[in-house]
CSV table of C-alpha atoms and ligand atoms in Angstrom, one decimal:
chain,number,residue,atom,x,y,z
A,1226,MET,CA,-50.2,-9.9,16.4
A,1227,GLU,CA,-48.2,-9.9,19.6
A,1228,GLU,CA,-45.3,-11.8,18.0
A,1229,LEU,CA,-44.6,-8.7,15.8
A,1230,VAL,CA,-43.5,-6.9,19.0
A,1231,LEU,CA,-41.0,-9.7,19.6
A,1232,VAL,CA,-39.7,-9.2,16.1
A,1233,LYS,CA,-39.3,-5.4,16.6
A,1234,ASN,CA,-37.5,-6.1,19.9
A,1235,LYS,CA,-35.2,-8.6,18.2
A,1236,ILE,CA,-34.3,-6.0,15.5
A,1237,LYS,CA,-33.5,-3.5,18.3
A,1238,GLU,CA,-31.4,-6.1,20.1
A,1239,PHE,CA,-29.4,-6.7,16.9
A,1240,VAL,CA,-28.9,-3.0,16.3
A,1241,VAL,CA,-27.8,-2.6,20.0
A,1242,GLU,CA,-25.2,-5.3,19.4
A,1243,CYS,CA,-23.8,-3.1,16.6
A,1244,ASP,CA,-22.7,-0.8,19.5
A,1245,ASP,CA,-23.3,2.5,17.7
A,1246,ALA,CA,-25.5,5.3,19.1
A,1247,LYS,CA,-26.2,6.8,15.7
A,1248,SER,CA,-27.5,3.5,14.3
A,1249,LEU,CA,-29.9,3.3,17.2
A,1250,GLU,CA,-31.0,6.9,16.6
A,1251,LEU,CA,-31.7,6.0,13.0
A,1252,LEU,CA,-33.6,2.8,13.8
A,1253,ASP,CA,-35.9,5.0,15.8
A,1254,LYS,CA,-36.7,7.0,12.6
A,1255,LEU,CA,-37.8,4.1,10.6
A,1256,ALA,CA,-41.6,3.9,10.4
A,1257,THR,CA,-42.9,0.3,10.9
A,1258,GLY,CA,-44.5,-1.1,7.8
A,1259,LYS,CA,-47.0,-3.9,7.3
A,1260,MET,CA,-44.4,-6.6,8.2
A,1261,LEU,CA,-46.0,-8.9,5.7
A,1262,ARG,CA,-42.8,-11.0,5.5
A,1263,SER,CA,-42.8,-11.6,9.3
A,1264,LYS,CA,-46.5,-12.4,9.4
A,1265,LEU,CA,-45.9,-15.0,6.7
A,1266,ILE,CA,-43.0,-16.5,8.5
A,1267,LEU,CA,-44.8,-16.7,11.8
A,1268,LYS,CA,-48.0,-18.2,10.2
A,1269,ILE,CA,-45.9,-20.9,8.6
A,1270,ALA,CA,-43.3,-21.7,11.2
A,1271,GLY,CA,-45.1,-20.6,14.4
A,1272,GLU,CA,-43.4,-18.6,17.1
A,1273,SER,CA,-40.0,-19.8,18.3
A,1274,HIS,CA,-36.6,-18.3,19.0
A,1275,GLU,CA,-35.4,-19.2,15.5
A,1276,SER,CA,-38.5,-17.9,13.7
A,1277,ILE,CA,-38.4,-14.5,15.5
A,1278,LYS,CA,-34.7,-14.3,14.5
A,1279,LEU,CA,-35.5,-15.1,10.9
A,1280,CYS,CA,-38.3,-12.4,10.9
A,1281,ALA,CA,-35.9,-9.8,12.3
A,1282,ILE,CA,-33.2,-10.7,9.7
A,1283,VAL,CA,-35.7,-10.5,6.8
A,1284,GLU,CA,-37.2,-7.2,8.0
A,1285,MET,CA,-33.7,-5.7,8.4
A,1286,ILE,CA,-32.9,-6.7,4.8
A,1287,HIS,CA,-36.2,-5.3,3.6
A,1288,ALA,CA,-35.6,-2.1,5.5
A,1289,ALA,CA,-32.1,-1.8,4.1
A,1290,SER,CA,-33.4,-2.2,0.6
A,1291,LEU,CA,-35.9,0.5,1.1
A,1292,LEU,CA,-33.3,2.9,2.6
A,1293,HIS,CA,-31.3,2.4,-0.6
A,1294,ASP,CA,-34.4,2.5,-2.8
A,1295,ASP,CA,-35.5,5.9,-1.4
A,1296,VAL,CA,-32.1,7.3,-2.5
A,1297,ILE,CA,-32.4,5.7,-5.9
A,1298,ASP,CA,-36.0,6.9,-6.4
A,1299,GLU,CA,-35.3,10.3,-4.7
A,1300,ALA,CA,-38.4,9.6,-2.5
A,1301,HIS,CA,-39.0,11.8,0.5
A,1302,THR,CA,-41.7,9.9,2.2
A,1303,ARG,CA,-41.8,6.3,3.4
A,1304,ARG,CA,-44.8,4.7,5.0
A,1305,GLY,CA,-46.3,8.1,5.6
A,1306,SER,CA,-43.3,9.6,7.4
A,1307,PRO,CA,-40.3,11.5,6.1
A,1308,SER,CA,-37.7,9.0,4.8
A,1309,VAL,CA,-34.2,8.9,6.3
A,1310,ASN,CA,-32.7,10.5,3.1
A,1311,ALA,CA,-35.1,13.4,3.7
A,1312,LEU,CA,-34.5,13.7,7.4
A,1313,TYR,CA,-30.7,13.3,7.1
A,1314,ASP,CA,-29.2,12.9,3.6
A,1315,ASN,CA,-28.5,10.3,0.9
A,1316,LYS,CA,-25.2,9.2,2.5
A,1317,THR,CA,-26.8,8.5,5.8
A,1318,SER,CA,-29.6,6.4,4.2
A,1319,ILE,CA,-27.1,4.3,2.2
A,1320,MET,CA,-24.7,3.8,5.2
A,1321,PHE,CA,-27.5,2.9,7.6
A,1322,GLY,CA,-28.8,0.4,4.9
A,1323,ASP,CA,-25.4,-1.1,4.8
A,1324,ILE,CA,-25.3,-1.5,8.5
A,1325,LEU,CA,-28.7,-3.1,8.7
A,1326,TYR,CA,-28.1,-5.6,5.9
A,1327,SER,CA,-24.6,-6.6,6.9
A,1328,LYS,CA,-25.8,-7.2,10.5
A,1329,ALA,CA,-28.7,-9.2,9.1
A,1330,PHE,CA,-26.2,-11.3,7.1
A,1331,THR,CA,-24.0,-11.8,10.1
A,1332,GLU,CA,-26.9,-13.3,12.0
A,1333,LEU,CA,-27.9,-15.3,8.9
A,1334,THR,CA,-24.5,-17.1,9.0
A,1335,GLN,CA,-25.5,-18.4,12.4
A,1336,MET,CA,-28.6,-20.1,11.1
A,1337,ASP,CA,-29.2,-23.4,9.2
A,1338,LYS,CA,-27.1,-23.4,6.0
A,1339,GLN,CA,-30.1,-24.0,3.7
A,1340,ILE,CA,-32.0,-21.1,5.2
A,1341,ALA,CA,-29.0,-18.9,5.0
A,1342,TYR,CA,-28.6,-19.8,1.3
A,1343,THR,CA,-32.3,-19.3,0.5
A,1344,VAL,CA,-32.4,-15.8,2.0
A,1345,SER,CA,-29.0,-14.6,0.9
A,1346,SER,CA,-29.5,-15.6,-2.7
A,1347,ALA,CA,-32.9,-13.8,-2.7
A,1348,VAL,CA,-31.0,-10.6,-1.8
A,1349,THR,CA,-29.0,-10.9,-5.0
A,1350,LYS,CA,-32.2,-11.3,-7.0
A,1351,LEU,CA,-33.7,-8.3,-5.1
A,1352,SER,CA,-30.7,-6.2,-6.1
A,1353,ILE,CA,-30.8,-7.3,-9.7
A,1354,GLY,CA,-34.6,-6.6,-9.6
A,1355,GLU,CA,-34.0,-3.0,-8.5
A,1356,MET,CA,-31.4,-2.5,-11.3
A,1357,LEU,CA,-34.0,-3.9,-13.9
A,1358,ASP,CA,-36.6,-1.5,-12.5
A,1359,VAL,CA,-34.4,1.5,-12.9
A,1360,ASP,CA,-33.3,0.3,-16.4
A,1361,LEU,CA,-36.9,-0.2,-17.4
A,1362,THR,CA,-37.6,3.5,-16.7
A,1363,ASN,CA,-35.3,4.6,-19.6
A,1364,THR,CA,-37.9,4.1,-22.3
A,1365,PHE,CA,-41.7,3.2,-22.4
A,1366,ASN,CA,-41.6,-0.6,-21.7
A,1367,THR,CA,-44.3,-2.6,-23.4
A,1368,SER,CA,-43.1,-6.1,-22.5
A,1369,TYR,CA,-45.1,-8.1,-20.0
A,1370,ASP,CA,-42.2,-10.5,-19.6
A,1371,LYS,CA,-39.8,-7.8,-18.6
A,1372,TYR,CA,-42.4,-6.4,-16.1
A,1373,PHE,CA,-43.0,-9.8,-14.5
A,1374,ASP,CA,-39.3,-10.7,-14.4
A,1375,MET,CA,-38.6,-7.4,-12.7
A,1376,ILE,CA,-41.4,-7.6,-10.1
A,1377,TYR,CA,-40.5,-11.2,-9.4
A,1378,LYS,CA,-36.9,-10.3,-8.6
A,1379,LYS,CA,-37.5,-6.9,-6.9
A,1380,THR,CA,-40.4,-7.9,-4.7
A,1381,ALA,CA,-41.5,-11.5,-4.9
A,1382,SER,CA,-38.0,-13.1,-4.4
A,1383,LEU,CA,-37.7,-12.1,-0.8
A,1384,ILE,CA,-41.3,-13.1,0.0
A,1385,GLU,CA,-40.7,-16.4,-1.7
A,1386,ALA,CA,-37.5,-16.8,0.3
A,1387,SER,CA,-39.3,-15.9,3.5
A,1388,ALA,CA,-42.0,-18.5,3.0
A,1389,LYS,CA,-39.4,-21.2,1.9
A,1390,ALA,CA,-37.1,-20.5,4.9
A,1391,ALA,CA,-40.1,-20.6,7.3
A,1392,ALA,CA,-41.0,-24.0,5.8
A,1393,LEU,CA,-37.5,-25.2,6.2
A,1394,LEU,CA,-37.5,-24.1,9.8
A,1395,CYS,CA,-40.4,-26.3,10.7
A,1396,GLY,CA,-39.9,-29.2,8.3
A,1397,LYS,CA,-42.8,-28.4,5.9
A,1398,ASP,CA,-42.7,-28.9,2.2
A,1399,GLU,CA,-40.5,-26.0,1.2
A,1400,ASP,CA,-41.3,-26.1,-2.6
A,1401,LYS,CA,-45.1,-25.6,-1.9
A,1402,TYR,CA,-44.4,-22.7,0.4
A,1403,ALA,CA,-41.9,-21.2,-2.0
A,1404,LEU,CA,-44.5,-21.2,-4.8
A,1405,TYR,CA,-47.1,-19.7,-2.4
A,1406,GLY,CA,-44.6,-17.0,-1.5
A,1407,LYS,CA,-43.6,-16.3,-5.0
A,1408,ASN,CA,-47.2,-15.8,-6.2
A,1409,LEU,CA,-48.2,-13.9,-3.1
A,1410,GLY,CA,-45.2,-11.6,-3.8
A,1411,LEU,CA,-46.1,-11.1,-7.5
A,1412,ALA,CA,-49.7,-10.3,-6.6
A,1413,PHE,CA,-48.5,-8.0,-3.8
A,1414,GLN,CA,-46.5,-5.9,-6.2
A,1415,MET,CA,-49.3,-5.8,-8.8
A,1416,VAL,CA,-51.7,-4.6,-6.1
A,1417,ASP,CA,-49.1,-1.9,-5.1
A,1418,ASP,CA,-49.0,-0.8,-8.8
A,1419,ILE,CA,-52.8,-0.6,-8.9
A,1420,LEU,CA,-53.1,1.3,-5.6
A,1421,ASP,CA,-50.7,4.0,-7.1
A,1422,ILE,CA,-53.6,4.8,-9.5
A,1423,THR,CA,-56.7,4.2,-7.4
A,1424,GLN,CA,-55.7,5.7,-4.0
A,1425,ASP,CA,-54.9,9.2,-2.8
A,1426,SER,CA,-51.6,10.2,-1.4
A,1427,LYS,CA,-52.9,10.5,2.1
A,1428,THR,CA,-54.0,6.8,2.1
A,1429,LEU,CA,-50.8,5.7,0.4
A,1430,GLY,CA,-48.4,7.6,2.7
A,1431,LYS,CA,-46.5,8.7,-0.5
A,1432,PRO,CA,-47.5,10.7,-3.6
A,1433,ALA,CA,-50.2,9.1,-5.8
A,1434,MET,CA,-50.0,8.6,-9.6
A,1435,LEU,CA,-46.2,8.7,-9.4
A,1436,ASP,CA,-45.2,5.5,-11.1
A,1437,PHE,CA,-45.9,6.7,-14.6
A,1438,VAL,CA,-44.2,10.1,-13.9
A,1439,GLU,CA,-41.2,8.2,-12.7
A,1440,GLY,CA,-41.1,6.1,-15.9
A,1441,LYS,CA,-42.6,2.9,-14.4
A,1442,VAL,CA,-44.9,1.2,-16.9
A,1443,THR,CA,-46.7,-1.0,-14.4
A,1444,ILE,CA,-49.4,-3.7,-15.2
A,1445,PRO,CA,-52.4,-1.2,-15.5
A,1446,TYR,CA,-50.3,0.9,-17.9
A,1447,LEU,CA,-49.2,-2.1,-19.9
A,1448,LEU,CA,-52.8,-3.1,-20.5
A,1449,LEU,CA,-53.9,0.5,-21.1
A,1450,HIS,CA,-51.2,1.1,-23.7
A,1451,GLU,CA,-52.4,-2.0,-25.5
A,1452,ARG,CA,-56.0,-0.9,-25.5
A,1453,VAL,CA,-56.2,2.9,-25.5
A,1454,GLU,CA,-57.2,4.6,-28.8
A,1455,ASP,CA,-55.0,7.6,-28.4
A,1456,LYS,CA,-51.7,5.8,-27.9
A,1457,SER,CA,-49.6,8.9,-28.8
A,1458,LYS,CA,-51.4,10.9,-26.1
A,1459,LEU,CA,-50.6,8.3,-23.5
A,1460,GLU,CA,-47.0,8.1,-24.7
A,1461,SER,CA,-46.7,11.9,-24.6
A,1462,LEU,CA,-47.6,11.9,-20.9
A,1463,TYR,CA,-44.9,9.3,-20.0
A,1464,LYS,CA,-42.4,10.6,-17.5
A,1465,LYS,CA,-44.2,14.0,-17.4
A,1466,GLN,CA,-45.4,15.9,-14.3
A,1467,LEU,CA,-49.2,15.4,-14.8
A,1468,THR,CA,-51.7,18.2,-14.6
A,1469,GLU,CA,-55.0,17.5,-12.8
A,1470,GLU,CA,-56.7,17.2,-16.2
A,1471,GLU,CA,-54.1,14.7,-17.6
A,1472,SER,CA,-54.3,12.6,-14.4
A,1473,ILE,CA,-58.1,12.4,-14.8
A,1474,TRP,CA,-57.8,11.5,-18.5
A,1475,ILE,CA,-55.5,8.6,-17.6
A,1476,LYS,CA,-57.9,7.4,-14.9
A,1477,GLU,CA,-60.9,7.6,-17.2
A,1478,GLN,CA,-59.0,5.6,-19.9
A,1479,MET,CA,-58.0,3.1,-17.3
A,1480,THR,CA,-61.7,2.6,-16.5
A,1481,ASN,CA,-63.1,2.7,-20.0
A,1482,THR,CA,-60.6,0.2,-21.4
A,1483,LYS,CA,-61.0,-2.0,-18.3
A,1484,ALA,CA,-57.2,-1.9,-17.9
A,1485,LEU,CA,-57.6,-1.3,-14.2
A,1486,GLU,CA,-60.3,-3.9,-13.7
A,1487,ASP,CA,-58.3,-6.5,-15.6
A,1488,SER,CA,-55.2,-5.7,-13.7
A,1489,ILE,CA,-57.1,-6.5,-10.5
A,1490,LEU,CA,-58.3,-9.7,-12.1
A,1491,GLN,CA,-54.8,-10.7,-13.0
A,1492,ALA,CA,-53.5,-10.0,-9.5
A,1493,LYS,CA,-56.4,-12.1,-8.1
A,1494,LYS,CA,-55.6,-15.0,-10.5
A,1495,ILE,CA,-52.0,-15.1,-9.4
A,1496,GLY,CA,-53.2,-14.8,-5.8
A,1497,ASN,CA,-55.4,-17.9,-6.4
A,1498,GLU,CA,-52.4,-19.7,-7.8
A,1499,ALA,CA,-50.6,-19.0,-4.5
A,1500,ILE,CA,-53.5,-20.5,-2.6
A,1501,ASP,CA,-53.6,-23.5,-4.9
A,1502,ALA,CA,-49.9,-24.3,-4.0
A,1503,VAL,CA,-50.8,-24.8,-0.3
A,1504,LYS,CA,-54.4,-26.0,-0.6
A,1505,ASP,CA,-53.6,-29.4,1.1
A,1506,GLU,CA,-51.6,-27.9,4.0
A,1507,GLU,CA,-53.2,-27.8,7.4
A,1508,ASN,CA,-52.8,-24.1,7.7
A,1509,SER,CA,-54.2,-23.3,4.2
A,1510,GLU,CA,-57.1,-21.3,5.7
A,1511,ILE,CA,-54.8,-18.7,7.3
A,1512,LEU,CA,-52.6,-18.6,4.2
A,1513,THR,CA,-55.7,-17.9,2.1
A,1514,PHE,CA,-56.7,-15.2,4.6
A,1515,ILE,CA,-53.3,-13.5,4.2
A,1516,MET,CA,-53.6,-13.5,0.4
A,1517,LYS,CA,-57.1,-12.1,0.4
A,1518,ALA,CA,-56.2,-9.4,3.0
A,1519,MET,CA,-53.2,-8.5,0.8
A,1520,ILE,CA,-55.4,-8.2,-2.4
A,1521,GLU,CA,-58.1,-6.2,-0.6
A,1522,ARG,CA,-55.7,-3.8,1.2
A,1523,GLU,CA,-56.0,-0.1,0.7
A,1524,PHE,CA,-52.3,0.9,1.0
B,2855,FPP,C1,-39.2,-0.8,-3.6
B,2855,FPP,O1,-39.7,-0.7,-4.8
B,2855,FPP,C2,-37.9,-1.5,-3.7
B,2855,FPP,C3,-37.6,-2.8,-3.4
B,2855,FPP,C4,-38.7,-3.7,-3.1
B,2855,FPP,C5,-36.3,-3.4,-3.5
B,2855,FPP,C6,-35.1,-2.5,-3.5
B,2855,FPP,C7,-33.8,-3.2,-3.5
B,2855,FPP,C8,-32.6,-2.6,-3.5
B,2855,FPP,C9,-32.4,-1.2,-3.4
B,2855,FPP,C10,-31.4,-3.5,-3.5
B,2855,FPP,C11,-30.5,-3.3,-2.3
B,2855,FPP,C12,-30.6,-4.4,-1.3
B,2855,FPP,C13,-30.1,-4.3,-0.1
B,2855,FPP,C14,-30.4,-5.4,0.9
B,2855,FPP,C15,-29.3,-3.2,0.4
B,2855,FPP,P1,-40.6,0.6,-5.3
B,2855,FPP,O2,-39.7,1.7,-5.5
B,2855,FPP,O3,-41.4,0.1,-6.5
B,2855,FPP,O4,-41.6,0.7,-4.1
B,2855,FPP,P2,-41.9,2.0,-3.2
B,2855,FPP,O5,-43.0,2.8,-3.8
B,2855,FPP,O6,-42.3,1.4,-1.9
B,2855,FPP,O7,-40.6,2.7,-3.0
B,2856,MG,MG1,-39.2,3.4,-4.4
């Protein structure tokens, strides 16, 4: 997608406007991700000066949240490259995150009021979602409601806001697109949580099987906990550095109990609800394609 180059250029332009050499140096260190939010905005609103600006704003907010998240999670890799906290330090990662998201907000104030409200309020949800995520790692969570509330806020809220803001930009039905974005975002995070178990670290660009070690009881683990015979064994492995043998045991149980298979089915079901929301729209085919590609991705 050539428009993504325009988005990257716009981000650079915004950072140049910050008039700070160190910020530009740091921007260079950020590995580009999948740019799912930008792809979504561009597929909904088409390419225009305003849509490219909206993409850049959303990507900068997303990048800022990841700069903070890597400090919170003590992660040393991001998108297969060393994270900024690893290359520099925690302070730099937090401060550069602050620069990116405040500049994004400055640009947001120059956009349509409803768009600015939609995106900025999603960032509050995103921040609350991160806090919920951290709090949920204190003890073994067995509540589906808490898991879904957390992934909605942490991940789906900004994707929902991106789709809604794009619809507002081009006069489409914003409620339909918001629902599409919300369900796409929920399915996206569920797939992320599944890939943590099924993929190796080389493919993921970060360590594999890490969620459970970090205290995150994601959808496959919720289902596994409900179904596994030796619950106390599973509980004893929670937040523990896993041996090869323990890792294999978890994966075997995931297969035997169909916890993994059913997690994939649940993600697909929510993905289909996303498609359903926009089935009568003229671009429904491409929105279906985005959803399917997202479900079938490998990292
Ligand atoms: C990644 O989750 C984290 C997020 C999607 C959101 C993080 C949000 C904040 C830190 C709030 C601050 C917001 C701003 C704008 C500064 P993950 O750890 O599950 O995924 P990962 O494996 O990719 O790290
Ligand atoms: Mg993280």
